[in-house]
Amino acid sequence: MTKQPMYEGKAKQVFATENPDELLVYFKDDATAFNGEKKGTIGNKGVFNNKISTFFFNLLSEKGIPHHFIKMLNDREMLVKKLAILPVEVVVRNIAAGSLAKRIGWEEGRKLPSTVVELYYKDDALGDPLINNYHIKALGLATPEQVEIIEKYALQINEVLSTFLKEKKIELIDFKLEFGVHKGEVILGDEISPDTCRFWDSETSQKLDKDRFRRDLGNVEEAYQEVLYRLTGRRN
Ligand code: C5P
């Protein structure tokens, strides 16, 4: 397969393929936090995130939720449908943590009485600020119909993932999604991994996600590997 570099992000590289409708995504070990201020690498993160995302996209397929994933190509690469990414990131939260805990003054780990959906403007230079439907309309970031679809899918994905993960003794605290348009339809893009979700062990509340890197908690690689193991029964 010929690969033409198209775009390099913080954790992934994107290549064009011979098929104009398809892209190749390469998962790197590079890790950043706090909008790029903290940089490092997490051993084998690319492999873990490629495999964990593959697992979740396959799970969403079973539930009829549309996404860009076509197939895993090898340990670090997947083939996806080409999307026009909407510059709106969606965060779904079940338990207060991270920036929400700070913003509303709740201690981390307090259960939210109802699910919270947040929208952020995908703009690195601005540090992805929190926005609402009025901003989206005024800035022309997406149509109201697109936002409605995004929120509907985000809540469905929360149900599917939370229910599945509970059986694996993992609590889904919160997660971030990105959507894009493919052939006129809004579908899920990006990845679903410990880089983009907060996963806590159901019994010990041990963090099994990128907060271990953000907060220098140690055993970062082991945490990513543990998530893969609980999902697939495999450590690599
Ligand atoms: O930092 P915050 O609490 O807002 O993060 C909420 C969720 O979104 C976390 O699971 C985090 O990993 C994810 N996130 C992300 N990319 C960002 C910001 C947050 O994947 N740029």
PDB file of C-alpha atoms and ligand atoms in Angstrom:
ATOM      1  CA  MET A   1       0.000   0.000   0.000  1.00  0.00           C
ATOM      2  CA  THR A   2       1.490   3.388  -0.950  1.00  0.00           C
ATOM      3  CA  LYS A   3       1.446   5.904   1.880  1.00  0.00           C
ATOM      4  CA  GLN A   4       1.497   9.659   1.338  1.00  0.00           C
ATOM      5  CA  PRO A   5       2.006  11.650   4.572  1.00  0.00           C
ATOM      6  CA  MET A   6      -0.937  14.013   5.023  1.00  0.00           C
ATOM      7  CA  TYR A   7      -0.970  15.204   8.581  1.00  0.00           C
ATOM      8  CA  GLU A   8       0.939  14.617  11.806  1.00  0.00           C
ATOM      9  CA  GLY A   9      -0.852  15.120  15.093  1.00  0.00           C
ATOM     10  CA  LYS A  10       0.358  14.765  18.670  1.00  0.00           C
ATOM     11  CA  ALA A  11      -0.313  11.035  18.945  1.00  0.00           C
ATOM     12  CA  LYS A  12      -1.039   9.907  15.400  1.00  0.00           C
ATOM     13  CA  GLN A  13       0.142  10.297  11.827  1.00  0.00           C
ATOM     14  CA  VAL A  14      -2.291  10.238   8.941  1.00  0.00           C
ATOM     15  CA  PHE A  15      -1.439   9.051   5.424  1.00  0.00           C
ATOM     16  CA  ALA A  16      -3.355   9.170   2.163  1.00  0.00           C
ATOM     17  CA  THR A  17      -3.809   5.821   0.400  1.00  0.00           C
ATOM     18  CA  GLU A  18      -4.558   4.925  -3.234  1.00  0.00           C
ATOM     19  CA  ASN A  19      -8.233   5.119  -2.355  1.00  0.00           C
ATOM     20  CA  PRO A  20      -9.280   8.801  -2.052  1.00  0.00           C
ATOM     21  CA  ASP A  21     -12.027   7.758   0.388  1.00  0.00           C
ATOM     22  CA  GLU A  22      -9.652   6.040   2.822  1.00  0.00           C
ATOM     23  CA  LEU A  23      -6.817   7.089   5.117  1.00  0.00           C
ATOM     24  CA  LEU A  24      -4.179   5.180   7.027  1.00  0.00           C
ATOM     25  CA  VAL A  25      -3.692   6.113  10.689  1.00  0.00           C
ATOM     26  CA  TYR A  26      -0.375   5.319  12.409  1.00  0.00           C
ATOM     27  CA  PHE A  27      -0.429   5.359  16.235  1.00  0.00           C
ATOM     28  CA  LYS A  28       2.726   6.846  17.812  1.00  0.00           C
ATOM     29  CA  ASP A  29       4.166   6.385  21.311  1.00  0.00           C
ATOM     30  CA  ASP A  30       4.393  10.175  21.756  1.00  0.00           C
ATOM     31  CA  ALA A  31       2.305  11.599  24.555  1.00  0.00           C
ATOM     32  CA  THR A  32       1.433  15.207  25.262  1.00  0.00           C
ATOM     33  CA  ALA A  33      -0.661  16.841  27.945  1.00  0.00           C
ATOM     34  CA  PHE A  34      -1.855  20.301  28.914  1.00  0.00           C
ATOM     35  CA  ASN A  35      -2.197  21.347  25.284  1.00  0.00           C
ATOM     36  CA  GLY A  36       1.317  20.255  24.373  1.00  0.00           C
ATOM     37  CA  GLU A  37       3.129  21.798  27.369  1.00  0.00           C
ATOM     38  CA  LYS A  38       4.105  18.394  28.745  1.00  0.00           C
ATOM     39  CA  LYS A  39       5.749  16.001  26.312  1.00  0.00           C
ATOM     40  CA  GLY A  40       6.982  12.433  26.611  1.00  0.00           C
ATOM     41  CA  THR A  41       6.624   8.936  25.295  1.00  0.00           C
ATOM     42  CA  ILE A  42       4.757   5.940  26.652  1.00  0.00           C
ATOM     43  CA  GLY A  43       6.320   2.605  25.657  1.00  0.00           C
ATOM     44  CA  ASN A  44       4.171   0.764  23.125  1.00  0.00           C
ATOM     45  CA  LYS A  45       1.294   3.226  23.558  1.00  0.00           C
ATOM     46  CA  GLY A  46       0.757   3.248  19.788  1.00  0.00           C
ATOM     47  CA  VAL A  47       0.240  -0.509  19.760  1.00  0.00           C
ATOM     48  CA  PHE A  48      -2.072  -0.468  22.782  1.00  0.00           C
ATOM     49  CA  ASN A  49      -4.190   2.430  21.476  1.00  0.00           C
ATOM     50  CA  ASN A  50      -4.474   0.944  17.992  1.00  0.00           C
ATOM     51  CA  LYS A  51      -5.683  -2.362  19.429  1.00  0.00           C
ATOM     52  CA  ILE A  52      -7.932  -0.850  22.104  1.00  0.00           C
ATOM     53  CA  SER A  53      -9.540   1.504  19.557  1.00  0.00           C
ATOM     54  CA  THR A  54     -10.011  -1.383  17.141  1.00  0.00           C
ATOM     55  CA  PHE A  55     -11.757  -3.320  19.885  1.00  0.00           C
ATOM     56  CA  PHE A  56     -14.123  -0.454  20.724  1.00  0.00           C
ATOM     57  CA  PHE A  57     -14.920   0.369  17.083  1.00  0.00           C
ATOM     58  CA  ASN A  58     -15.835  -3.290  16.509  1.00  0.00           C
ATOM     59  CA  LEU A  59     -18.048  -3.177  19.610  1.00  0.00           C
ATOM     60  CA  LEU A  60     -19.797  -0.056  18.250  1.00  0.00           C
ATOM     61  CA  SER A  61     -20.327  -1.788  14.896  1.00  0.00           C
ATOM     62  CA  GLU A  62     -22.234  -4.535  16.695  1.00  0.00           C
ATOM     63  CA  LYS A  63     -24.473  -1.832  18.186  1.00  0.00           C
ATOM     64  CA  GLY A  64     -25.072  -0.092  14.861  1.00  0.00           C
ATOM     65  CA  ILE A  65     -23.197   3.130  15.686  1.00  0.00           C
ATOM     66  CA  PRO A  66     -21.426   4.416  12.541  1.00  0.00           C
ATOM     67  CA  HIS A  67     -17.692   5.198  12.650  1.00  0.00           C
ATOM     68  CA  HIS A  68     -14.665   5.645  10.406  1.00  0.00           C
ATOM     69  CA  PHE A  69     -12.831   2.404  11.292  1.00  0.00           C
ATOM     70  CA  ILE A  70     -12.461  -0.085   8.426  1.00  0.00           C
ATOM     71  CA  LYS A  71      -9.816  -2.529   9.657  1.00  0.00           C
ATOM     72  CA  MET A  72      -6.618  -2.916  11.625  1.00  0.00           C
ATOM     73  CA  LEU A  73      -3.642  -3.322   9.270  1.00  0.00           C
ATOM     74  CA  ASN A  74      -0.892  -4.180  11.742  1.00  0.00           C
ATOM     75  CA  ASP A  75       0.153  -3.441  15.354  1.00  0.00           C
ATOM     76  CA  ARG A  76       0.281   0.314  14.858  1.00  0.00           C
ATOM     77  CA  GLU A  77      -1.866   1.049  11.807  1.00  0.00           C
ATOM     78  CA  MET A  78      -5.534   1.083  10.965  1.00  0.00           C
ATOM     79  CA  LEU A  79      -7.441   1.913   7.787  1.00  0.00           C
ATOM     80  CA  VAL A  80     -10.260   4.430   8.179  1.00  0.00           C
ATOM     81  CA  LYS A  81     -12.806   6.264   6.071  1.00  0.00           C
ATOM     82  CA  LYS A  82     -11.767   9.806   5.157  1.00  0.00           C
ATOM     83  CA  LEU A  83     -13.810  12.360   7.091  1.00  0.00           C
ATOM     84  CA  ALA A  84     -14.205  16.101   7.075  1.00  0.00           C
ATOM     85  CA  ILE A  85     -13.652  16.430  10.834  1.00  0.00           C
ATOM     86  CA  LEU A  86     -16.087  18.789  12.551  1.00  0.00           C
ATOM     87  CA  PRO A  87     -14.183  21.253  14.766  1.00  0.00           C
ATOM     88  CA  VAL A  88     -16.315  20.347  17.772  1.00  0.00           C
ATOM     89  CA  GLU A  89     -15.045  17.866  20.384  1.00  0.00           C
ATOM     90  CA  VAL A  90     -17.605  16.141  22.570  1.00  0.00           C
ATOM     91  CA  VAL A  91     -16.890  15.096  26.154  1.00  0.00           C
ATOM     92  CA  VAL A  92     -19.281  12.779  28.007  1.00  0.00           C
ATOM     93  CA  ARG A  93     -18.970  12.535  31.782  1.00  0.00           C
ATOM     94  CA  ASN A  94     -20.421  10.085  34.294  1.00  0.00           C
ATOM     95  CA  ILE A  95     -18.253  10.980  37.285  1.00  0.00           C
ATOM     96  CA  ALA A  96     -16.690  14.348  38.090  1.00  0.00           C
ATOM     97  CA  ALA A  97     -12.969  14.428  37.267  1.00  0.00           C
ATOM     98  CA  GLY A  98     -10.370  16.542  35.522  1.00  0.00           C
ATOM     99  CA  SER A  99     -11.421  19.943  34.227  1.00  0.00           C
ATOM    100  CA  LEU A 100     -15.071  19.533  35.285  1.00  0.00           C
ATOM    101  CA  ALA A 101     -14.155  18.725  38.901  1.00  0.00           C
ATOM    102  CA  LYS A 102     -12.075  21.928  38.896  1.00  0.00           C
ATOM    103  CA  ARG A 103     -14.701  24.060  37.155  1.00  0.00           C
ATOM    104  CA  ILE A 104     -17.599  23.180  39.460  1.00  0.00           C
ATOM    105  CA  GLY A 105     -15.576  22.643  42.635  1.00  0.00           C
ATOM    106  CA  TRP A 106     -16.428  18.959  43.129  1.00  0.00           C
ATOM    107  CA  GLU A 107     -13.982  16.383  44.409  1.00  0.00           C
ATOM    108  CA  GLU A 108     -12.793  13.891  41.803  1.00  0.00           C
ATOM    109  CA  GLY A 109     -14.747  10.665  41.892  1.00  0.00           C
ATOM    110  CA  ARG A 110     -18.124  12.127  42.902  1.00  0.00           C
ATOM    111  CA  LYS A 111     -20.830  10.580  40.769  1.00  0.00           C
ATOM    112  CA  LEU A 112     -22.792  13.026  38.619  1.00  0.00           C
ATOM    113  CA  PRO A 113     -26.549  12.582  39.236  1.00  0.00           C
ATOM    114  CA  SER A 114     -27.060  12.691  35.468  1.00  0.00           C
ATOM    115  CA  THR A 115     -24.737  12.352  32.488  1.00  0.00           C
ATOM    116  CA  VAL A 116     -23.030  15.562  31.391  1.00  0.00           C
ATOM    117  CA  VAL A 117     -22.277  16.273  27.722  1.00  0.00           C
ATOM    118  CA  GLU A 118     -19.883  19.100  26.902  1.00  0.00           C
ATOM    119  CA  LEU A 119     -18.811  20.642  23.610  1.00  0.00           C
ATOM    120  CA  TYR A 120     -15.347  22.067  22.985  1.00  0.00           C
ATOM    121  CA  TYR A 121     -13.996  24.095  20.073  1.00  0.00           C
ATOM    122  CA  LYS A 122     -11.267  21.965  18.449  1.00  0.00           C
ATOM    123  CA  ASP A 123      -8.560  24.590  18.138  1.00  0.00           C
ATOM    124  CA  ASP A 124      -5.051  23.916  19.478  1.00  0.00           C
ATOM    125  CA  ALA A 125      -4.028  27.591  19.397  1.00  0.00           C
ATOM    126  CA  LEU A 126      -6.957  28.439  21.693  1.00  0.00           C
ATOM    127  CA  GLY A 127      -6.468  25.359  23.891  1.00  0.00           C
ATOM    128  CA  ASP A 128      -9.814  23.782  22.890  1.00  0.00           C
ATOM    129  CA  PRO A 129     -12.177  26.097  24.833  1.00  0.00           C
ATOM    130  CA  LEU A 130     -15.547  24.978  26.193  1.00  0.00           C
ATOM    131  CA  ILE A 131     -18.374  26.245  23.971  1.00  0.00           C
ATOM    132  CA  ASN A 132     -22.142  25.835  23.644  1.00  0.00           C
ATOM    133  CA  ASN A 133     -24.702  25.627  20.854  1.00  0.00           C
ATOM    134  CA  TYR A 134     -24.796  29.404  20.477  1.00  0.00           C
ATOM    135  CA  HIS A 135     -21.045  29.559  19.813  1.00  0.00           C
ATOM    136  CA  ILE A 136     -21.300  26.670  17.352  1.00  0.00           C
ATOM    137  CA  LYS A 137     -24.039  28.498  15.457  1.00  0.00           C
ATOM    138  CA  ALA A 138     -22.341  31.905  15.537  1.00  0.00           C
ATOM    139  CA  LEU A 139     -18.981  30.470  14.430  1.00  0.00           C
ATOM    140  CA  GLY A 140     -20.593  28.131  11.869  1.00  0.00           C
ATOM    141  CA  LEU A 141     -18.734  25.097  13.275  1.00  0.00           C
ATOM    142  CA  ALA A 142     -21.593  22.642  12.642  1.00  0.00           C
ATOM    143  CA  THR A 143     -25.309  22.753  11.886  1.00  0.00           C
ATOM    144  CA  PRO A 144     -27.876  22.291  14.689  1.00  0.00           C
ATOM    145  CA  GLU A 145     -28.835  18.956  13.078  1.00  0.00           C
ATOM    146  CA  GLN A 146     -25.223  17.807  13.154  1.00  0.00           C
ATOM    147  CA  VAL A 147     -24.893  18.762  16.835  1.00  0.00           C
ATOM    148  CA  GLU A 148     -28.089  16.849  17.605  1.00  0.00           C
ATOM    149  CA  ILE A 149     -26.723  13.725  15.874  1.00  0.00           C
ATOM    150  CA  ILE A 150     -23.341  14.065  17.600  1.00  0.00           C
ATOM    151  CA  GLU A 151     -24.958  14.310  21.041  1.00  0.00           C
ATOM    152  CA  LYS A 152     -27.272  11.373  20.322  1.00  0.00           C
ATOM    153  CA  TYR A 153     -24.360   9.141  19.249  1.00  0.00           C
ATOM    154  CA  ALA A 154     -22.202  10.344  22.157  1.00  0.00           C
ATOM    155  CA  LEU A 155     -24.869   9.273  24.666  1.00  0.00           C
ATOM    156  CA  GLN A 156     -25.414   5.934  22.912  1.00  0.00           C
ATOM    157  CA  ILE A 157     -21.654   5.301  22.906  1.00  0.00           C
ATOM    158  CA  ASN A 158     -21.576   6.105  26.627  1.00  0.00           C
ATOM    159  CA  GLU A 159     -24.236   3.444  27.270  1.00  0.00           C
ATOM    160  CA  VAL A 160     -22.468   0.812  25.159  1.00  0.00           C
ATOM    161  CA  LEU A 161     -19.004   1.438  26.598  1.00  0.00           C
ATOM    162  CA  SER A 162     -20.068   1.911  30.244  1.00  0.00           C
ATOM    163  CA  THR A 163     -22.098  -1.288  30.247  1.00  0.00           C
ATOM    164  CA  PHE A 164     -19.376  -3.305  28.547  1.00  0.00           C
ATOM    165  CA  LEU A 165     -16.562  -1.946  30.717  1.00  0.00           C
ATOM    166  CA  LYS A 166     -18.432  -2.606  33.977  1.00  0.00           C
ATOM    167  CA  GLU A 167     -18.239  -6.329  33.192  1.00  0.00           C
ATOM    168  CA  LYS A 168     -14.483  -5.913  32.847  1.00  0.00           C
ATOM    169  CA  LYS A 169     -14.351  -4.185  36.242  1.00  0.00           C
ATOM    170  CA  ILE A 170     -13.606  -0.795  34.676  1.00  0.00           C
ATOM    171  CA  GLU A 171     -15.557   2.375  35.450  1.00  0.00           C
ATOM    172  CA  LEU A 172     -15.940   4.766  32.497  1.00  0.00           C
ATOM    173  CA  ILE A 173     -15.446   8.156  34.174  1.00  0.00           C
ATOM    174  CA  ASP A 174     -15.458  10.356  31.058  1.00  0.00           C
ATOM    175  CA  PHE A 175     -14.258  10.398  27.457  1.00  0.00           C
ATOM    176  CA  LYS A 176     -13.770  12.625  24.420  1.00  0.00           C
ATOM    177  CA  LEU A 177     -15.072  11.941  20.914  1.00  0.00           C
ATOM    178  CA  GLU A 178     -14.573  13.549  17.528  1.00  0.00           C
ATOM    179  CA  PHE A 179     -16.994  13.299  14.648  1.00  0.00           C
ATOM    180  CA  GLY A 180     -16.760  14.058  10.956  1.00  0.00           C
ATOM    181  CA  VAL A 181     -18.771  13.989   7.775  1.00  0.00           C
ATOM    182  CA  HIS A 182     -18.381  11.113   5.283  1.00  0.00           C
ATOM    183  CA  LYS A 183     -20.563  11.056   2.168  1.00  0.00           C
ATOM    184  CA  GLY A 184     -22.942  13.513   3.814  1.00  0.00           C
ATOM    185  CA  GLU A 185     -23.321  11.472   7.029  1.00  0.00           C
ATOM    186  CA  VAL A 186     -22.022  12.374  10.488  1.00  0.00           C
ATOM    187  CA  ILE A 187     -19.957   9.469  11.831  1.00  0.00           C
ATOM    188  CA  LEU A 188     -17.523   8.908  14.701  1.00  0.00           C
ATOM    189  CA  GLY A 189     -13.816   9.454  13.987  1.00  0.00           C
ATOM    190  CA  ASP A 190     -10.512   9.629  15.886  1.00  0.00           C
ATOM    191  CA  GLU A 191      -9.831   6.964  18.544  1.00  0.00           C
ATOM    192  CA  ILE A 192     -11.225   5.509  21.756  1.00  0.00           C
ATOM    193  CA  SER A 193      -8.325   4.711  24.058  1.00  0.00           C
ATOM    194  CA  PRO A 194      -6.744   5.473  27.445  1.00  0.00           C
ATOM    195  CA  ASP A 195      -5.490   8.698  25.789  1.00  0.00           C
ATOM    196  CA  THR A 196      -9.058   9.924  25.306  1.00  0.00           C
ATOM    197  CA  CYS A 197     -10.988   8.244  28.146  1.00  0.00           C
ATOM    198  CA  ARG A 198     -10.714   8.058  31.913  1.00  0.00           C
ATOM    199  CA  PHE A 199     -10.835   4.442  33.036  1.00  0.00           C
ATOM    200  CA  TRP A 200     -10.773   3.577  36.746  1.00  0.00           C
ATOM    201  CA  ASP A 201     -10.550   0.102  38.202  1.00  0.00           C
ATOM    202  CA  SER A 202     -14.044  -0.576  39.618  1.00  0.00           C
ATOM    203  CA  GLU A 203     -12.741  -2.007  42.886  1.00  0.00           C
ATOM    204  CA  THR A 204      -9.617   0.015  43.682  1.00  0.00           C
ATOM    205  CA  SER A 205     -10.325   3.232  41.691  1.00  0.00           C
ATOM    206  CA  GLN A 206      -6.800   2.884  40.326  1.00  0.00           C
ATOM    207  CA  LYS A 207      -6.376   5.050  37.225  1.00  0.00           C
ATOM    208  CA  LEU A 208      -5.879   3.048  34.007  1.00  0.00           C
ATOM    209  CA  ASP A 209      -5.482   5.970  31.603  1.00  0.00           C
ATOM    210  CA  LYS A 210      -3.442   8.983  30.522  1.00  0.00           C
ATOM    211  CA  ASP A 211      -3.880  10.699  33.897  1.00  0.00           C
ATOM    212  CA  ARG A 212      -0.984   8.446  35.010  1.00  0.00           C
ATOM    213  CA  PHE A 213       1.189  10.348  32.499  1.00  0.00           C
ATOM    214  CA  ARG A 214      -0.404  13.784  33.102  1.00  0.00           C
ATOM    215  CA  ARG A 215       0.062  13.486  36.873  1.00  0.00           C
ATOM    216  CA  ASP A 216       3.345  11.521  36.956  1.00  0.00           C
ATOM    217  CA  LEU A 217       1.744   8.578  38.746  1.00  0.00           C
ATOM    218  CA  GLY A 218       4.082   5.955  37.242  1.00  0.00           C
ATOM    219  CA  ASN A 219       3.237   2.578  35.651  1.00  0.00           C
ATOM    220  CA  VAL A 220       1.799   4.349  32.603  1.00  0.00           C
ATOM    221  CA  GLU A 221       2.612   1.643  30.041  1.00  0.00           C
ATOM    222  CA  GLU A 222       1.329  -1.028  32.442  1.00  0.00           C
ATOM    223  CA  ALA A 223      -2.017   0.789  32.769  1.00  0.00           C
ATOM    224  CA  TYR A 224      -2.551   0.901  28.991  1.00  0.00           C
ATOM    225  CA  GLN A 225      -1.575  -2.763  28.777  1.00  0.00           C
ATOM    226  CA  GLU A 226      -4.001  -3.663  31.562  1.00  0.00           C
ATOM    227  CA  VAL A 227      -6.884  -2.055  29.637  1.00  0.00           C
ATOM    228  CA  LEU A 228      -5.981  -4.074  26.522  1.00  0.00           C
ATOM    229  CA  TYR A 229      -5.744  -7.226  28.644  1.00  0.00           C
ATOM    230  CA  ARG A 230      -9.135  -6.732  30.266  1.00  0.00           C
ATOM    231  CA  LEU A 231     -10.759  -6.119  26.877  1.00  0.00           C
ATOM    232  CA  THR A 232      -9.090  -8.837  24.833  1.00  0.00           C
ATOM    233  CA  GLY A 233      -7.345 -11.223  27.225  1.00  0.00           C
ATOM    234  CA  ARG A 234      -4.084 -10.340  25.445  1.00  0.00           C
ATOM    235  CA  ARG A 235      -1.203  -8.221  26.705  1.00  0.00           C
ATOM    236  CA  ASN A 236       0.088  -7.236  23.269  1.00  0.00           C
TER     237      ASN A 236
HETATM  238  O1  C5P B   1      -9.452  17.383  30.916  1.00  0.00           O
HETATM  239  P1  C5P B   1     -10.909  17.020  30.934  1.00  0.00           P
HETATM  240  O2  C5P B   1     -11.406  16.614  32.287  1.00  0.00           O
HETATM  241  O3  C5P B   1     -11.771  18.077  30.298  1.00  0.00           O
HETATM  242  O4  C5P B   1     -11.019  15.722  30.009  1.00  0.00           O
HETATM  243  C1  C5P B   1     -12.245  15.047  29.830  1.00  0.00           C
HETATM  244  C2  C5P B   1     -12.007  13.778  29.013  1.00  0.00           C
HETATM  245  O5  C5P B   1     -11.665  14.115  27.685  1.00  0.00           O
HETATM  246  C3  C5P B   1     -10.868  12.916  29.536  1.00  0.00           C
HETATM  247  O6  C5P B   1     -11.216  11.541  29.381  1.00  0.00           O
HETATM  248  C4  C5P B   1      -9.696  13.264  28.644  1.00  0.00           C
HETATM  249  O7  C5P B   1      -8.812  12.178  28.483  1.00  0.00           O
HETATM  250  C5  C5P B   1     -10.391  13.599  27.339  1.00  0.00           C
HETATM  251  N1  C5P B   1      -9.698  14.643  26.580  1.00  0.00           N
HETATM  252  C6  C5P B   1      -9.072  14.337  25.380  1.00  0.00           C
HETATM  253  N2  C5P B   1      -8.435  15.306  24.659  1.00  0.00           N
HETATM  254  C7  C5P B   1      -8.421  16.584  25.083  1.00  0.00           C
HETATM  255  C8  C5P B   1      -9.053  16.930  26.302  1.00  0.00           C
HETATM  256  C9  C5P B   1      -9.673  15.928  27.025  1.00  0.00           C
HETATM  257  O8  C5P B   1      -9.091  13.176  24.961  1.00  0.00           O
HETATM  258  N3  C5P B   1      -7.817  17.508  24.343  1.00  0.00           N
END
